[in-house]
Coordinates of C-alpha atoms in Angstrom, one line a residue:
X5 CA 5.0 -19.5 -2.6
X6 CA 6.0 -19.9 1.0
X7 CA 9.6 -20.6 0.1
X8 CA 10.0 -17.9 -2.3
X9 CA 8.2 -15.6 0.6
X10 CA 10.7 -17.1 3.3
X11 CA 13.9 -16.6 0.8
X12 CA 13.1 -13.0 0.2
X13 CA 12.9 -12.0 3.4
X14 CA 15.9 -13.4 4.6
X15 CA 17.4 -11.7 1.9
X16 CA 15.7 -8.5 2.1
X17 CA 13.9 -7.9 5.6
X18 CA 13.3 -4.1 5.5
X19 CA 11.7 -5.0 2.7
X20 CA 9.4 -7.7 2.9
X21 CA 8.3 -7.3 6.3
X22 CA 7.4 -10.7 7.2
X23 CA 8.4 -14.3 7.5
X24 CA 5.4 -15.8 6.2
X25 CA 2.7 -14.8 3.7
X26 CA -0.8 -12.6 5.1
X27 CA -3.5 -15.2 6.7
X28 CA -7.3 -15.7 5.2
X29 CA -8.4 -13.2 8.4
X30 CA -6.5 -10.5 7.8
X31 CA -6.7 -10.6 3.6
X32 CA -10.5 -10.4 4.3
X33 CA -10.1 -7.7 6.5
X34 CA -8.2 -6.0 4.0
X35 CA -10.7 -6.2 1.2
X36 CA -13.5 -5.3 3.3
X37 CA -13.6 -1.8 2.8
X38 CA -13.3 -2.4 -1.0
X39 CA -16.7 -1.4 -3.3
X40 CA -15.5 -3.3 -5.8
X41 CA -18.7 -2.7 -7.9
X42 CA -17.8 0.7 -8.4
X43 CA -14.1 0.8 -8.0
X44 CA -12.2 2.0 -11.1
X45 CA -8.8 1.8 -10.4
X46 CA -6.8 -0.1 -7.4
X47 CA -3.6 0.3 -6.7
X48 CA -1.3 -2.1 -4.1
X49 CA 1.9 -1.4 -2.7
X50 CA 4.4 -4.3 -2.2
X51 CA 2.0 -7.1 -3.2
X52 CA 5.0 -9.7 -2.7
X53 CA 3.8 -12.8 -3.8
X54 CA 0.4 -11.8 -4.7
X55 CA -1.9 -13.1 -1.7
X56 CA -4.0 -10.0 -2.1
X57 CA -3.4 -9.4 -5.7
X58 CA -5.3 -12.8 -6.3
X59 CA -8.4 -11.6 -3.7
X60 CA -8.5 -8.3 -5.9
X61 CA -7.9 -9.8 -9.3
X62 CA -11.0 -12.4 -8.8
X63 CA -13.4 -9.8 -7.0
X64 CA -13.1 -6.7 -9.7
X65 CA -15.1 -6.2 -12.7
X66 CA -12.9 -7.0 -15.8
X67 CA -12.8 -3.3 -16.4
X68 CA -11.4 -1.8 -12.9
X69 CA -7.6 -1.4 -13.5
X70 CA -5.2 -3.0 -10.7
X71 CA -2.3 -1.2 -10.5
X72 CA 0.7 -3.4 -8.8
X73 CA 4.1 -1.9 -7.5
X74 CA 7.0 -4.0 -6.4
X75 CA 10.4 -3.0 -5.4
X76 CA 11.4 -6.1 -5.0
X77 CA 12.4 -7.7 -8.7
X78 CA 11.7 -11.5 -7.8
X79 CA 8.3 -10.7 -6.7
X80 CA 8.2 -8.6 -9.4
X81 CA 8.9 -10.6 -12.1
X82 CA 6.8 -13.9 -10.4
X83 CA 3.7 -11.2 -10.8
X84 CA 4.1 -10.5 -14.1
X85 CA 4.3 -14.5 -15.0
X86 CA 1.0 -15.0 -12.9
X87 CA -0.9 -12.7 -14.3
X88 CA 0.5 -11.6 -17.8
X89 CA -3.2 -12.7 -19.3
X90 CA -5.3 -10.4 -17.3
X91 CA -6.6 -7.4 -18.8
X92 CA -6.2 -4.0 -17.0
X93 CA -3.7 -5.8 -14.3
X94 CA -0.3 -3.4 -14.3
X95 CA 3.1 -4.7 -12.9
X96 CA 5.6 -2.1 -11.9
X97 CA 8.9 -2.8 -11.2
X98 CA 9.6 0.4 -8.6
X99 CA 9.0 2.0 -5.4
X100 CA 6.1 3.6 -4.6
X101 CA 6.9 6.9 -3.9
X102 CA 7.1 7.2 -7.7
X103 CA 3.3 6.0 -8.3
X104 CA 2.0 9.3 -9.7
X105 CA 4.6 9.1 -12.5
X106 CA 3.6 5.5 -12.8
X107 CA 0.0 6.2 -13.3
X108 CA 0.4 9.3 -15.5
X109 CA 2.4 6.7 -17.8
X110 CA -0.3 4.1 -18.2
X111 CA -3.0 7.0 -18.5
X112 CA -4.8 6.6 -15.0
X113 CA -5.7 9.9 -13.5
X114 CA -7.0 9.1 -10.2
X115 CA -7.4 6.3 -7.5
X116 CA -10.2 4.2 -5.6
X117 CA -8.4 2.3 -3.3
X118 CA -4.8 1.8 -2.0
X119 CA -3.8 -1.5 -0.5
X120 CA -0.4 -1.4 1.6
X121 CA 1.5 -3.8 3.5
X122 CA 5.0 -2.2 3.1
X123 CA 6.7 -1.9 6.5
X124 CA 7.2 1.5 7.0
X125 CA 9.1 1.1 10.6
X126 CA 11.6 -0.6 8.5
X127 CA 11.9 2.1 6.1
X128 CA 13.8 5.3 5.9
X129 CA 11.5 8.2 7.3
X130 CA 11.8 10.2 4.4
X131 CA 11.2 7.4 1.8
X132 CA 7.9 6.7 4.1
X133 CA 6.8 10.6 3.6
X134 CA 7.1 10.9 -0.2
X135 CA 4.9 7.4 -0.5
X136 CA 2.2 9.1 1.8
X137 CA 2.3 12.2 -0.3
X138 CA 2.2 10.1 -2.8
X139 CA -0.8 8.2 -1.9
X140 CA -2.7 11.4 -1.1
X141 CA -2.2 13.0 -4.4
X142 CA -3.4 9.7 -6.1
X143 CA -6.6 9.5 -4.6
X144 CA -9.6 10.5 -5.0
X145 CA -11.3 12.6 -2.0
X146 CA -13.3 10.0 -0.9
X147 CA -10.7 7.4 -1.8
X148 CA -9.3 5.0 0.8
X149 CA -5.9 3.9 1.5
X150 CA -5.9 0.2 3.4
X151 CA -2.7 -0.3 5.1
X152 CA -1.9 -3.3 7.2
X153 CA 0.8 -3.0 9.6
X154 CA 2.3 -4.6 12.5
X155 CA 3.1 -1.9 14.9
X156 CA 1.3 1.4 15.4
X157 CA 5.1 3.3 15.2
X158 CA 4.0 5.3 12.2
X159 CA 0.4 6.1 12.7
X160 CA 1.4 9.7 13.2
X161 CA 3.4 9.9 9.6
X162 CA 0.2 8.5 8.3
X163 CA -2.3 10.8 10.5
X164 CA -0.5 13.8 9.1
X165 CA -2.0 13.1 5.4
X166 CA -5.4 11.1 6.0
X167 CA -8.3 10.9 8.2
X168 CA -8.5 7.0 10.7
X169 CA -11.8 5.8 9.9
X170 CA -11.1 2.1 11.1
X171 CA -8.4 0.5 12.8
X172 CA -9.1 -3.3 12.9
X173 CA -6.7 -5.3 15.2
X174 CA -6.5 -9.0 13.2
X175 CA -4.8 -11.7 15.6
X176 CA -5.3 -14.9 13.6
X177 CA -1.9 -13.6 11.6
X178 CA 1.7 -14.1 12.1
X179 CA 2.4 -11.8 13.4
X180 CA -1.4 -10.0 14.6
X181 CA -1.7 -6.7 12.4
X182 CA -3.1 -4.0 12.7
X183 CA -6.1 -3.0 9.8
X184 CA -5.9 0.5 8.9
X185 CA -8.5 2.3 7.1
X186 CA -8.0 5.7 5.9
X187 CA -9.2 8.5 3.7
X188 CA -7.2 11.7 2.1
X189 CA -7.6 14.5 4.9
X190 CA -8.7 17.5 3.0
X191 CA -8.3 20.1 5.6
X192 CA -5.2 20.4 5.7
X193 CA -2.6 20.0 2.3
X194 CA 0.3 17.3 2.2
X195 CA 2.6 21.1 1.5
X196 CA 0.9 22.7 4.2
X197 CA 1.8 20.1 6.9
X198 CA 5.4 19.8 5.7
X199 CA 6.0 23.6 5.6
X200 CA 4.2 23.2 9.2
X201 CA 6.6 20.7 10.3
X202 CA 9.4 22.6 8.9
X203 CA 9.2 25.8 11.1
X204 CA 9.3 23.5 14.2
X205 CA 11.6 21.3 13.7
X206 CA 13.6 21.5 9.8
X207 CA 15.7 18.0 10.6
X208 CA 12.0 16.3 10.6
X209 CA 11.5 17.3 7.0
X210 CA 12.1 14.8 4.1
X211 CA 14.2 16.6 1.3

């Protein structure tokens, strides 16, 4: 697993994110704010090599569906070998600012929980607004999105859609990250605060 994680982000850093796979601390962090008795649906963004995806898979009831989407198609296809006997375990092949056409597809309406480790300073701003639009569509309004991220660079892209419950700073990780824990911020629409954004400043505004 480690060399497969190592390869692909040499090939691919923008991608992956890091050098090495998430520690024990930080993937129990990351499950924490997971009710996993009454969760119906989870979905993960960039589950790589499937640290997490193993955590979630083993902790669900055999009924919650777990929802997996990869851009990268190593990872991709290394997911779908691992756990290609699991019931109600989905591996998509895409990017996730396509996840409510994904879901629509396999018949899932709405969302518990979103796990995400994609590393949106390494990503284009725009692609890093459609996913957060994406996200808040998907779940439900007292859903939770779970990001874990190394910098704080984008906590105002993310601010702009949900509501900070819990930031967690994890340091026994390489590198330390940062715990996220948001939910889908109801005053104010994902259109609303583009159209907002677009009166001040249109070059700010994803197309």
């Amino acid at each position: 697993m480690m060399s497969s994680f190592l390869g692909e982000f040499l090939r691919n850093p923008a991608v992956v994110g890091s050098m090495v796979p998430s520690s024990r601390e930080l993937t129990e962090k990351v499950m924490a704010p997971i009710n996993f008795a009454n969760a119906r649906c989870i979905v993960e963004y960039g589950p790589g090599t499937g640290v997490f995806t193993d955590i979630l898979v083993q902790r669900r009831k055999a009924e919650t569906a777990i929802v997996l989407i990869e851009v990268n198609r190593r990872f991709s296809q290394m997911l779908k070998e691992r756990y290609s006997g699991q019931p109600n375990v989905y591996i998509i092949h895409g990017s996730a600012d396509k996840t409510s056409e994904y879901l629509k597809k396999l018949g899932l309406d709405t969302v518990d929980y979103v796990v995400c480790g994609l590393p949106f300073s390494s990503l284009p701003r725009r692609l890093g607004w459609r996913i957060m639009q994406q996200t808040q569509q998907a779940l439900l309004p007292d859903g939770k999105l779970i990001l874990f991220q190394y910098s704080l660079q984008n906590k105002r892209l993310f601010e702009r859609f949900f509501r900070l419950l819990d930031d967690t700073y994890v340091l026994l990780n390489i590198p330390p990250a940062h715990v996220l824990v948001y939910t889908p911020e109801t005053t104010v629409s994902a259109d609303a605060t583009a159209a907002e954004v677009a009166q001040k400043n249109p070059a700010k505004v994803p197309a």
